[in-house]
PDB file of C-alpha atoms and ligand atoms in Angstrom:
ATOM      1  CA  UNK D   1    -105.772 250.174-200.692  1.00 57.00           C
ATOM      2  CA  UNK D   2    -101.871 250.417-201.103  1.00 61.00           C
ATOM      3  CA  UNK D   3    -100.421 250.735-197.673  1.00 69.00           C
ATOM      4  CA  UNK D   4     -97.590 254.207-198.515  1.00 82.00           C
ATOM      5  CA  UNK D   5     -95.125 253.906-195.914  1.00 92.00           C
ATOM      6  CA  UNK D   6     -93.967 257.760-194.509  1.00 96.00           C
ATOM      7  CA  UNK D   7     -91.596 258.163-191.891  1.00 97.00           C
ATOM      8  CA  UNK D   8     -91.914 261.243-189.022  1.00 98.00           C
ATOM      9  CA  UNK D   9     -88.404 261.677-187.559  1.00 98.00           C
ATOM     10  CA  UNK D  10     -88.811 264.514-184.430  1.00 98.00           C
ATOM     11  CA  UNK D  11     -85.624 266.092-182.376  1.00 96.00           C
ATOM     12  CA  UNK D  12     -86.002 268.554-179.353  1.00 90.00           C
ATOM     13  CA  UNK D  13     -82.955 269.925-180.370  1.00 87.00           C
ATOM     14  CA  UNK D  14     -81.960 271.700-183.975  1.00 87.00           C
ATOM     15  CA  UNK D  15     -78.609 270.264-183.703  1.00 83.00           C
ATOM     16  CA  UNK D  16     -79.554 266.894-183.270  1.00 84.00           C
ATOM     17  CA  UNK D  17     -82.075 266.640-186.662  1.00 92.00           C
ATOM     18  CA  UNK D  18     -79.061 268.704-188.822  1.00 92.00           C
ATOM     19  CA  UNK D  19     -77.450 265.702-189.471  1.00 92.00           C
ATOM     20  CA  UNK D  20     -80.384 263.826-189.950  1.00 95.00           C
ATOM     21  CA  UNK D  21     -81.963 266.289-192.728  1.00 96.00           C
ATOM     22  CA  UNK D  22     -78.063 266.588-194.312  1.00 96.00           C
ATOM     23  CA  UNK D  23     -79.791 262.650-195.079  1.00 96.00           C
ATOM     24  CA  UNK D  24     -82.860 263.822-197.633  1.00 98.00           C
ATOM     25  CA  UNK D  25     -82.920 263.079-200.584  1.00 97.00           C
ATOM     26  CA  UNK D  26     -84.775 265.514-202.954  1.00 95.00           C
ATOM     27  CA  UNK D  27     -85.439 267.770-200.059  1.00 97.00           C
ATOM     28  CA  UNK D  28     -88.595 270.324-199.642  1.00 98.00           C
ATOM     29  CA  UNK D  29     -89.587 272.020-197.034  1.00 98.00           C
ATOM     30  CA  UNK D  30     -92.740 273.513-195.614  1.00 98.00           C
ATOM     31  CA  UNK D  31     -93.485 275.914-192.167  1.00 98.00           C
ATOM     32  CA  UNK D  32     -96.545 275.480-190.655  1.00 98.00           C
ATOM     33  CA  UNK D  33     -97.647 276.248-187.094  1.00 98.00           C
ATOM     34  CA  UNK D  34     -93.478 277.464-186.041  1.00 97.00           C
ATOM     35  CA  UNK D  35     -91.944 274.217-187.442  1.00 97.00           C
ATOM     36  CA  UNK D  36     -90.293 273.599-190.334  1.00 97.00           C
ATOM     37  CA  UNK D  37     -90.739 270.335-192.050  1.00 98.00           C
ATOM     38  CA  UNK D  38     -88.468 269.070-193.710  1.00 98.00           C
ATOM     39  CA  UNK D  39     -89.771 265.959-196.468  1.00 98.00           C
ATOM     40  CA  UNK D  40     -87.577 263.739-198.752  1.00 98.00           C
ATOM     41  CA  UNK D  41     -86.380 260.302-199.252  1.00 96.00           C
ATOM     42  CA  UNK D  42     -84.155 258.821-196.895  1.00 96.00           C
ATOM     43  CA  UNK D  43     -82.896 255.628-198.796  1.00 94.00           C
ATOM     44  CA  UNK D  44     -86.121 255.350-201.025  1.00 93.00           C
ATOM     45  CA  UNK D  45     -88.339 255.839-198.321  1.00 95.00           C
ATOM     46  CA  UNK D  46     -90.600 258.716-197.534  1.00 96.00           C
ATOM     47  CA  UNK D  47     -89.685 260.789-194.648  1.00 98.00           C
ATOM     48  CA  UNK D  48     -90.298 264.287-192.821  1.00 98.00           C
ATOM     49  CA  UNK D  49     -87.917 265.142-189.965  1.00 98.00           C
ATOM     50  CA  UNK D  50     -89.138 268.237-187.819  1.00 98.00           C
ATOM     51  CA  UNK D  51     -87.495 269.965-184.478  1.00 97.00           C
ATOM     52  CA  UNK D  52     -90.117 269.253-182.425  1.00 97.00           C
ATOM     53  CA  UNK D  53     -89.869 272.298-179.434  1.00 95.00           C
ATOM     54  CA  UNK D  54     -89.527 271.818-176.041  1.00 96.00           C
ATOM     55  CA  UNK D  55     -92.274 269.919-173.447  1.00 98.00           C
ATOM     56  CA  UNK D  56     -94.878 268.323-174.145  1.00 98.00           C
ATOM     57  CA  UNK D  57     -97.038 270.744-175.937  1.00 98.00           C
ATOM     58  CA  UNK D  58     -94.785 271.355-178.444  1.00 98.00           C
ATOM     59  CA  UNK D  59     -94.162 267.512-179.145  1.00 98.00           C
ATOM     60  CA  UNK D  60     -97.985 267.047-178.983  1.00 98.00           C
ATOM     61  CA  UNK D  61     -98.657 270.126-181.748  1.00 98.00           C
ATOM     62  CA  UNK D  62     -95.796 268.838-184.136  1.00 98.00           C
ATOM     63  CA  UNK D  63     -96.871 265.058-184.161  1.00 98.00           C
ATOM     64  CA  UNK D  64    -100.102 266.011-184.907  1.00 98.00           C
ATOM     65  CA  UNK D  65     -99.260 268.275-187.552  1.00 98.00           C
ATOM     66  CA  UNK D  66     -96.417 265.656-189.084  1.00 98.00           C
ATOM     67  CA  UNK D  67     -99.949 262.785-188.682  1.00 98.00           C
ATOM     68  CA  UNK D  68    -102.555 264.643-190.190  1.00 98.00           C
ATOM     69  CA  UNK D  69    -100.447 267.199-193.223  1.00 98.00           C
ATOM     70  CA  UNK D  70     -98.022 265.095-193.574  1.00 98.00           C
ATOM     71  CA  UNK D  71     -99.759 261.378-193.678  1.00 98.00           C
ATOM     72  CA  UNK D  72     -96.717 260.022-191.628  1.00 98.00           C
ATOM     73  CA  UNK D  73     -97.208 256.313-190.614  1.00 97.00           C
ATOM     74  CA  UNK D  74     -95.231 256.105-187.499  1.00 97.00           C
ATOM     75  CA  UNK D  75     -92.452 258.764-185.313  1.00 98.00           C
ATOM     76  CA  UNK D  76     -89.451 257.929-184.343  1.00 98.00           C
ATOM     77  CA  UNK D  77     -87.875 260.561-181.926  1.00 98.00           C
ATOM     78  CA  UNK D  78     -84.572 260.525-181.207  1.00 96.00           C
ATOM     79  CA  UNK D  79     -83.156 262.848-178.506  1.00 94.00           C
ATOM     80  CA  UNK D  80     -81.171 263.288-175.236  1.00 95.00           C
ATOM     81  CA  UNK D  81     -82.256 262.843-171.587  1.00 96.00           C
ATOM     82  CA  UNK D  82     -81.275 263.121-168.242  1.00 96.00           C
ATOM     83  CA  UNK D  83     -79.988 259.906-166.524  1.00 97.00           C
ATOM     84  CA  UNK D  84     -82.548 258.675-163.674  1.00 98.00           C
ATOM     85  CA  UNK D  85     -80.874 254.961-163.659  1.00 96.00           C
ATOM     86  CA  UNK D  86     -78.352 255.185-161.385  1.00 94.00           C
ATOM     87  CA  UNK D  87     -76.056 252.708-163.577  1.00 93.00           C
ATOM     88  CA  UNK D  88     -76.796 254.899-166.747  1.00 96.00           C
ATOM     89  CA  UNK D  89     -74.213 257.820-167.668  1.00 94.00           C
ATOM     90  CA  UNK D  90     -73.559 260.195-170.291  1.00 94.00           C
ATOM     91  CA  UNK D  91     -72.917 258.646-173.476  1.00 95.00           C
ATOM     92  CA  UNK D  92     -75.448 255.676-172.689  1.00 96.00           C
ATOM     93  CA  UNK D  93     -78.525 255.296-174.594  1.00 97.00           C
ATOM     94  CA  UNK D  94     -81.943 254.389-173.902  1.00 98.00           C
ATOM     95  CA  UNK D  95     -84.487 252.917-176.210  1.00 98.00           C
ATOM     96  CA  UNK D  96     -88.222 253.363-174.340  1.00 98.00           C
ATOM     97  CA  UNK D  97     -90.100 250.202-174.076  1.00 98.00           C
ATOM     98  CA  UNK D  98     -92.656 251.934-172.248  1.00 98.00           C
ATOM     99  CA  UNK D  99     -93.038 255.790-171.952  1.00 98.00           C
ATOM    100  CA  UNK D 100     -95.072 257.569-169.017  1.00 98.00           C
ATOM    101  CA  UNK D 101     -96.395 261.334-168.078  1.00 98.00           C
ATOM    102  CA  UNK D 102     -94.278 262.408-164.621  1.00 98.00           C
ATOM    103  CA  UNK D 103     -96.160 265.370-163.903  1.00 98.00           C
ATOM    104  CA  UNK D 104     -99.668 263.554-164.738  1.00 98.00           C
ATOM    105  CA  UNK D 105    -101.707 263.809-161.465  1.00 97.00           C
ATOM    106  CA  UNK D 106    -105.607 263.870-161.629  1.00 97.00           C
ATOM    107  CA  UNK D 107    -105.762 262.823-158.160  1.00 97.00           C
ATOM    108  CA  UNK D 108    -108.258 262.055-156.526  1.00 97.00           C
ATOM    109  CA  UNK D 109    -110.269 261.437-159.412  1.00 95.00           C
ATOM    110  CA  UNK D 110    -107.712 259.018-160.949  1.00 96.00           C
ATOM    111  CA  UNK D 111    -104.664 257.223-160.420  1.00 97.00           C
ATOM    112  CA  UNK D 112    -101.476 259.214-159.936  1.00 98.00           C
ATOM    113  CA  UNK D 113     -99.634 258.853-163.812  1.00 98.00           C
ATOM    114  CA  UNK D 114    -102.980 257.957-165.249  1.00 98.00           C
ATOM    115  CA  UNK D 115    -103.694 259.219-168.625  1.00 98.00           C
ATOM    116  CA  UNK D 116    -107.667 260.756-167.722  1.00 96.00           C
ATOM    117  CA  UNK D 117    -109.797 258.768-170.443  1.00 95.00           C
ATOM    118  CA  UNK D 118    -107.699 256.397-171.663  1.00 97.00           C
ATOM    119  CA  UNK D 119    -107.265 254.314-168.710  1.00 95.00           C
ATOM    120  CA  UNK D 120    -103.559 253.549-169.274  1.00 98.00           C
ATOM    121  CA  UNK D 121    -100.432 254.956-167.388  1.00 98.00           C
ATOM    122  CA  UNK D 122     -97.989 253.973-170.153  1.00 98.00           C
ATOM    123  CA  UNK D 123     -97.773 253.846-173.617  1.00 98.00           C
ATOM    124  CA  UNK D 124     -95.945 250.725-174.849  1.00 98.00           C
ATOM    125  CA  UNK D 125     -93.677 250.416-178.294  1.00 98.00           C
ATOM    126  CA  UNK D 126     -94.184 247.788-180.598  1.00 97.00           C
ATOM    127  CA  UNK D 127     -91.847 244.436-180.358  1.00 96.00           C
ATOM    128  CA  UNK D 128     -90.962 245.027-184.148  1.00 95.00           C
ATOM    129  CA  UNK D 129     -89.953 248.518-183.559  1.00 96.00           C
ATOM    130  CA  UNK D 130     -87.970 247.707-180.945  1.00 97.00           C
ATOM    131  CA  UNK D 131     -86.158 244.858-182.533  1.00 96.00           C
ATOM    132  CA  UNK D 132     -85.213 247.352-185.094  1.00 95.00           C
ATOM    133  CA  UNK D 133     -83.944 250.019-183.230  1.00 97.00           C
ATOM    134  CA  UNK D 134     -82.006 247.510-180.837  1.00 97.00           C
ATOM    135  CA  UNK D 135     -80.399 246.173-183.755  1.00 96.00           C
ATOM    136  CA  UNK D 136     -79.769 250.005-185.025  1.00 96.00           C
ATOM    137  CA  UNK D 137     -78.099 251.379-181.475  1.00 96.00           C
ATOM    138  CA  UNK D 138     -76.127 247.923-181.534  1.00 95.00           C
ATOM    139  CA  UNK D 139     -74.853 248.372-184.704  1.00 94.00           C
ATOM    140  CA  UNK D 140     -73.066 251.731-183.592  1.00 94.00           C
ATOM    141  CA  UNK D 141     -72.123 250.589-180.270  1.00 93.00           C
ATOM    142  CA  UNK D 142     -70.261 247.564-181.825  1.00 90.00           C
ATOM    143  CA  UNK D 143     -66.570 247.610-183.503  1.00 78.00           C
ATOM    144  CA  UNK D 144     -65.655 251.173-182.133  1.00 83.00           C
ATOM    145  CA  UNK D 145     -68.407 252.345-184.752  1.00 87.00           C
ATOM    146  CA  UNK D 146     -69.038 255.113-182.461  1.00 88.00           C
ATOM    147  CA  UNK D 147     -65.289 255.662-182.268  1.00 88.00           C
ATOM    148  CA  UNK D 148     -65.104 256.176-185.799  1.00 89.00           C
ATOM    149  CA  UNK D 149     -67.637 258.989-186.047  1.00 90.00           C
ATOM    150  CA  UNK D 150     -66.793 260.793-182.961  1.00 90.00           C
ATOM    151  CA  UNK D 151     -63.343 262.262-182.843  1.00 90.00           C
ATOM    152  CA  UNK D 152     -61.530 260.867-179.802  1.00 90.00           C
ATOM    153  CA  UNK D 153     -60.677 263.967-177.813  1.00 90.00           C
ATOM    154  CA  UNK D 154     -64.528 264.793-178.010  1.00 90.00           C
ATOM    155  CA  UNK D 155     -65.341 261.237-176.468  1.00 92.00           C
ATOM    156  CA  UNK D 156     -62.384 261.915-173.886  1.00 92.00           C
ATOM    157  CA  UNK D 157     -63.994 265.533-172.983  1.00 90.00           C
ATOM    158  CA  UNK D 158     -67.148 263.414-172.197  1.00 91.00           C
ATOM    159  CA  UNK D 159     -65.505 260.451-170.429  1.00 92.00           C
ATOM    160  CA  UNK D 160     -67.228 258.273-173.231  1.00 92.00           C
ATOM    161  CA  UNK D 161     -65.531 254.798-173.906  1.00 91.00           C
ATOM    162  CA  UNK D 162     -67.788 251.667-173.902  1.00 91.00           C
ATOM    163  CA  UNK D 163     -71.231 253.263-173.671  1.00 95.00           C
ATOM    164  CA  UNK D 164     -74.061 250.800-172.503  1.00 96.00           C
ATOM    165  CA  UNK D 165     -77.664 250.331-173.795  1.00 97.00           C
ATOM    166  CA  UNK D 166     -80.479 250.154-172.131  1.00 98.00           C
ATOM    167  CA  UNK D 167     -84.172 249.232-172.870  1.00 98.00           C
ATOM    168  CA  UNK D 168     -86.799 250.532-170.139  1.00 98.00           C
ATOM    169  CA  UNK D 169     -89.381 252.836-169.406  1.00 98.00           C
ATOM    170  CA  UNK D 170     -88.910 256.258-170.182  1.00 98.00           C
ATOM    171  CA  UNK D 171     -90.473 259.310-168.177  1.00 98.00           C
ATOM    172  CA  UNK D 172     -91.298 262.899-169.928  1.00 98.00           C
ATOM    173  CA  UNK D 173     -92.492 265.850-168.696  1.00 98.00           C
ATOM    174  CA  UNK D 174     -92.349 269.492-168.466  1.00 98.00           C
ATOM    175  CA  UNK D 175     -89.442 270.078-166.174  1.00 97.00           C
ATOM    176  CA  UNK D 176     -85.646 270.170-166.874  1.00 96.00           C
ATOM    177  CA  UNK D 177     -84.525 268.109-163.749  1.00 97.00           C
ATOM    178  CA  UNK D 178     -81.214 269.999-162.406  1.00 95.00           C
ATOM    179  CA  UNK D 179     -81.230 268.571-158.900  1.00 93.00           C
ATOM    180  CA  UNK D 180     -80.432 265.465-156.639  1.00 95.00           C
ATOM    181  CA  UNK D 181     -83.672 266.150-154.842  1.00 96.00           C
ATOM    182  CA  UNK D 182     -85.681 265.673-158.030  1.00 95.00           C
ATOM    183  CA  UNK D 183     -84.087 262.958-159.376  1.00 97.00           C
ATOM    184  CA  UNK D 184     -84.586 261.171-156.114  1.00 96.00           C
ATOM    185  CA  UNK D 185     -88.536 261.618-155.963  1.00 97.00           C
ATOM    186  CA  UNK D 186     -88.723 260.162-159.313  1.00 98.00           C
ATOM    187  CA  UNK D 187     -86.160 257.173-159.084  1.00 97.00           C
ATOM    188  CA  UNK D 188     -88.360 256.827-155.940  1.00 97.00           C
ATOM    189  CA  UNK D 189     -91.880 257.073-156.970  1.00 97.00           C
ATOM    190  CA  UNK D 190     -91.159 255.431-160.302  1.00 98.00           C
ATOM    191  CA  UNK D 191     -88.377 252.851-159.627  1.00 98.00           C
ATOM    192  CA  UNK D 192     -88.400 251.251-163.474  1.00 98.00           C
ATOM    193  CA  UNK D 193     -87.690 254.933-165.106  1.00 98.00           C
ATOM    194  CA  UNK D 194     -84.503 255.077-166.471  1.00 98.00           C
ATOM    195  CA  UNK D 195     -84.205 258.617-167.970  1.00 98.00           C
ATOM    196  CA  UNK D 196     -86.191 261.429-168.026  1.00 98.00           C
ATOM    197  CA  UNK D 197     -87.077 263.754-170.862  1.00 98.00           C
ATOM    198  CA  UNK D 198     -89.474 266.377-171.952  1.00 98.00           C
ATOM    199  CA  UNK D 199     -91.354 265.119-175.462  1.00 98.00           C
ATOM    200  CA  UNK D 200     -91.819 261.631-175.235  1.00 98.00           C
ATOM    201  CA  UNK D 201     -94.651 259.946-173.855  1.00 98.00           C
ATOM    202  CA  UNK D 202     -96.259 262.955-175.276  1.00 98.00           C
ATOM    203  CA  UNK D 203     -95.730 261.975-178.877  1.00 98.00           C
ATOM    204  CA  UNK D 204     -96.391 258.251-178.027  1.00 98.00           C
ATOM    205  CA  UNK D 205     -99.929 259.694-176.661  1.00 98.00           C
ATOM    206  CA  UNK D 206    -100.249 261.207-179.939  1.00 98.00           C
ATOM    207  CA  UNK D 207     -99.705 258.053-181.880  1.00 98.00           C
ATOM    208  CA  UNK D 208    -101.597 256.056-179.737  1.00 98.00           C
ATOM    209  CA  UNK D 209    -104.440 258.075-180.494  1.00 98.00           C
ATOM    210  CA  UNK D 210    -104.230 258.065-184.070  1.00 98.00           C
ATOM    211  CA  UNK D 211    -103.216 254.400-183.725  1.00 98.00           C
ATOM    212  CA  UNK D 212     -99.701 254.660-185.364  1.00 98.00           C
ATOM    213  CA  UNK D 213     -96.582 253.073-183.665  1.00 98.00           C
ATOM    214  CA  UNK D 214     -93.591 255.266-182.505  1.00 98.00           C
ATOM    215  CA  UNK D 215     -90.236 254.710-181.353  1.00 98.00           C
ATOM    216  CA  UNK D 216     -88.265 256.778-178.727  1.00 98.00           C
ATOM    217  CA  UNK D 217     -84.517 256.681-178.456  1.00 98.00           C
ATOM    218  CA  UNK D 218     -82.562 258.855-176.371  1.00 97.00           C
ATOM    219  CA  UNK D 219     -79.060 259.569-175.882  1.00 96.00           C
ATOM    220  CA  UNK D 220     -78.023 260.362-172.183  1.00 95.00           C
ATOM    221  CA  UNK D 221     -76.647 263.663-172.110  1.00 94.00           C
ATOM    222  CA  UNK D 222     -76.568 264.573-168.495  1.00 93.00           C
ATOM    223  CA  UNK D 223     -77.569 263.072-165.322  1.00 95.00           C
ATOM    224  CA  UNK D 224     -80.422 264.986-164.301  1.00 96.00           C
ATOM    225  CA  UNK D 225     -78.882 266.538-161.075  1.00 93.00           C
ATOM    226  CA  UNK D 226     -77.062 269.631-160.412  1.00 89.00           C
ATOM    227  CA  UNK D 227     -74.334 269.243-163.040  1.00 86.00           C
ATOM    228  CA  UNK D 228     -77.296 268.545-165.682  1.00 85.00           C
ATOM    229  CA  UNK D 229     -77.054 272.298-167.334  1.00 78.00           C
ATOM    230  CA  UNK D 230     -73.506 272.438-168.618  1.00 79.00           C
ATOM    231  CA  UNK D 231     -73.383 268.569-169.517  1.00 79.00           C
ATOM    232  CA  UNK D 232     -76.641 269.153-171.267  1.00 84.00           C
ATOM    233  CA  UNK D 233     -75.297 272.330-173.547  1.00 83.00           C
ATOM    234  CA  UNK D 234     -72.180 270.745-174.103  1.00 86.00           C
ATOM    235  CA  UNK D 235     -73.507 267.937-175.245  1.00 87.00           C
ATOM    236  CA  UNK D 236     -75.615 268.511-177.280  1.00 85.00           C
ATOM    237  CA  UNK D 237     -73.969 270.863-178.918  1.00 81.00           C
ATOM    238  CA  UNK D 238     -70.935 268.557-179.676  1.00 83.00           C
ATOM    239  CA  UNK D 239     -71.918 264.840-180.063  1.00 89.00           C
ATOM    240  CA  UNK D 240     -75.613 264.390-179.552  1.00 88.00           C
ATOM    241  CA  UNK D 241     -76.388 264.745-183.677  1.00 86.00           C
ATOM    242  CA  UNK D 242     -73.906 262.405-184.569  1.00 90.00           C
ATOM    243  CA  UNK D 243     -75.935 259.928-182.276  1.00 92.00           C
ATOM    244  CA  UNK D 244     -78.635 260.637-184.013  1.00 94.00           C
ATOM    245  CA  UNK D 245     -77.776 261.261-187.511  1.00 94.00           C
ATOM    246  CA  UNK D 246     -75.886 257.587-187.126  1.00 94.00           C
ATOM    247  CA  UNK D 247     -79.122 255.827-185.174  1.00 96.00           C
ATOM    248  CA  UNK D 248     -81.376 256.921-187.835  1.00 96.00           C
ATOM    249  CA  UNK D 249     -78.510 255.708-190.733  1.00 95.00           C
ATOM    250  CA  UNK D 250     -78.936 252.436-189.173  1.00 95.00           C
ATOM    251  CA  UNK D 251     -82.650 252.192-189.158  1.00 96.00           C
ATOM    252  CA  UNK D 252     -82.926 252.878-192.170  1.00 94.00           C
ATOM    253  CA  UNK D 253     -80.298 250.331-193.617  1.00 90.00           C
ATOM    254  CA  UNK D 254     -82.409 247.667-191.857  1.00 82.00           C
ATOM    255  CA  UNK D 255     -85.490 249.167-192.960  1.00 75.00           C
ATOM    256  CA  UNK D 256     -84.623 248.336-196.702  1.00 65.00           C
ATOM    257  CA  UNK D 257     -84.407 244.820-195.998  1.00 61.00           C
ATOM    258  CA  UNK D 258     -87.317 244.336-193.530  1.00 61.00           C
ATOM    259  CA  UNK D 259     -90.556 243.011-194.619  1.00 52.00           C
ATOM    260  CA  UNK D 260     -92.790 245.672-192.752  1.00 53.00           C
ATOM    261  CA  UNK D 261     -91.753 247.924-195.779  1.00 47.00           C
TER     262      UNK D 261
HETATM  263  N1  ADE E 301     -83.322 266.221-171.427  1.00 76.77           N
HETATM  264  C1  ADE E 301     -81.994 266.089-171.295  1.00 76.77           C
HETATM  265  N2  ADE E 301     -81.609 266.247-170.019  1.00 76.77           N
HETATM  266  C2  ADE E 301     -82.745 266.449-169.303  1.00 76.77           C
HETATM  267  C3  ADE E 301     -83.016 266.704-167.928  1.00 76.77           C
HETATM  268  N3  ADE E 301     -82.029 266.749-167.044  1.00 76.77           N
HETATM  269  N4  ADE E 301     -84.309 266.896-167.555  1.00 76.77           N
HETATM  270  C4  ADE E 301     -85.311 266.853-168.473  1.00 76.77           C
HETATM  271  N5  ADE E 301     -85.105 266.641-169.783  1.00 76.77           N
HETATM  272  C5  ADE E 301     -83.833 266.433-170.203  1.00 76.77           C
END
C-alpha cells in the first residue's frame, strides 16, 4: 500500500489559520459538525487546516473529524498560550515536547494528571517532528526574519525584540488562566510546564489514539496572570497569524526536502 501523506493544520483562533488557508492551493472547503475545513495543497502536499474551537472538547471533536473524513496523517497545531515559565514572555514561543491534561484528576482511583486507561500522564512528540519544527521556529527567529514580517511599531506595542524559544512540556486545559494565584498552583504542582493552553494535549490524546504523530507550537501571547485578557485580544488579533502563517511556511519548505515525505 502507497503511504498518501495529508497534513491536519488546527488553530484556536480564526485569525491565526487566515493566513495559513491564504496558503492553499486549489482550495475546497467542506462544514461538518460547526467547522469548516478547509483542503488544498500547500507546496504539493495535501493539507486541511480547520479552527479548531475552544477547550478541549472542541479540539478533541475536530481532530477526530480532520482523522477519520479527512484521512489526515498527522496535526500540527499552532496557537498562542499563556506564559507559566517564569523566563518566557510575550512574543516567545514554545514547541511541546511533552503535552499534559491540568485539570485531569481521577483521584483516588488514579494518579493526579493520569490519563484513566491509558496509563500515561503525557503524551510525547516525535524526535523527527520536533527537529522539524525547531528548525522551522529557528528559521524565523534568525536574521530579523520576524522583523521583516511584522511591522516594527507592532513589535514595539508588544515589547517584542529578540524573542526566545523554548522546547518543554506543555499543559492544556479548560480554563483561561487570568490570575497570579493560578499560575502559581500550576508552576507549583507542575514545575516543567512552560505554558498553558486550552487544545493541546487534547489533540495529542487524539492522535495517540489513532496512532498518528502531532506537533504543538505555540506562540506566547500573554502571561497567564491578571494582565492575560487584554494581552491575549491584542495579540492575537495583531501578530499571532503572522506567527503562524510564517511557522507553517517554514515547515513546509523543509518538508519538500525531507525524506519522511
Ligand atoms: N491561551 C492563551 N493564553 C491563555 C491563558 N492565559 N490561559 C489559557 N489558555 C491560553
Amino acid at each position: 500500500m502507497i503511504f498518501k501523506k495529508r497534513i491536519g493544520i488546527m488553530g484556536a483562533m480564526l485569525e491565526e489559520i487566515d493566513g495559513i488557508i491564504d496558503l492553499l492551493a486549489s482550495k475546497k472547503q467542506q462544514t461538518i459538525g460547526m467547522r469548516t475545513y478547509f483542503s488544498g495543497e500547500i507546496n504539493g502536499v495535501e493539507t486541511t487546516v480547520v479552527f479548531s474551537g475552544w477547550g478541549k472538547v472542541a479540539a478533541t471533536a475536530t481532530a477526530s473529524v480532520l482523522i477519520l473524513e479527512f484521512g489526515v496523517t498527522e496535526i500540527i497545531f499552532t496557537g498562542v498560550a499563556g506564559a507559566i515559565h517564569p523566563e518566557l514572555t510575550v512574543g516567545d514561543i514554545v514547541l511541546g515536547k511533552r503535552l499534559i491534561q491540568h485539570d485531569m484528576d481521577a483521584r483516588p482511583m488514579i494518579k493526579q494528571y493520569e490519563i484513566p486507561l491509558l496509563n500515561k500522564m503525557f503524551f510525547e512528540t516525535d524526535n523527527l517532528r520536533l527537529a522539524i519544527a525547531t528548525k522551522a521556529i529557528k528559521q524565523l527567529l534568525v536574521n530579523r526574519n520576524l522583523q521583516e514580517t511584522i511591522p516594527l511599531h507592532i513589535l514595539d506595542e508588544f515589547n517584542i525584540s529578540n524573542p526566545n524559544f523554548l522546547l518543554g512540556d506543555i499543559a492544556s486545559g479548560d480554563k483561561f488562566f487570568s490570575d497570579n494565584e493560578q499560575k502559581n498552583l500550576l508552576h507549583c504542582q507542575l514545575p516543567s510546564v512552560l505554558c498553558v493552553e486550552m487544545e493541546g494535549a487534547a489533540v495529542a490524546q487524539t492522535c495517540f489514539e489513532h496512532q498518528i504523530p502531532f506537533t504543538v507550537i505555540r506562540v506566547i501571547s500573554d502571561t497567564a496572570d491578571d494582565t492575560s485578557p487584554v494581552d491575549f485580544a491584542l495579540f492575537t488579533q495583531k501578530v499571532a497569524s503572522v506567527y503562524s502563517t510564517q511557522i507553517i511556511k517554514y515547515i513546509y519548505k523543509d518538508l519538500l526536502y525531507s525524506t519522511y515525505l
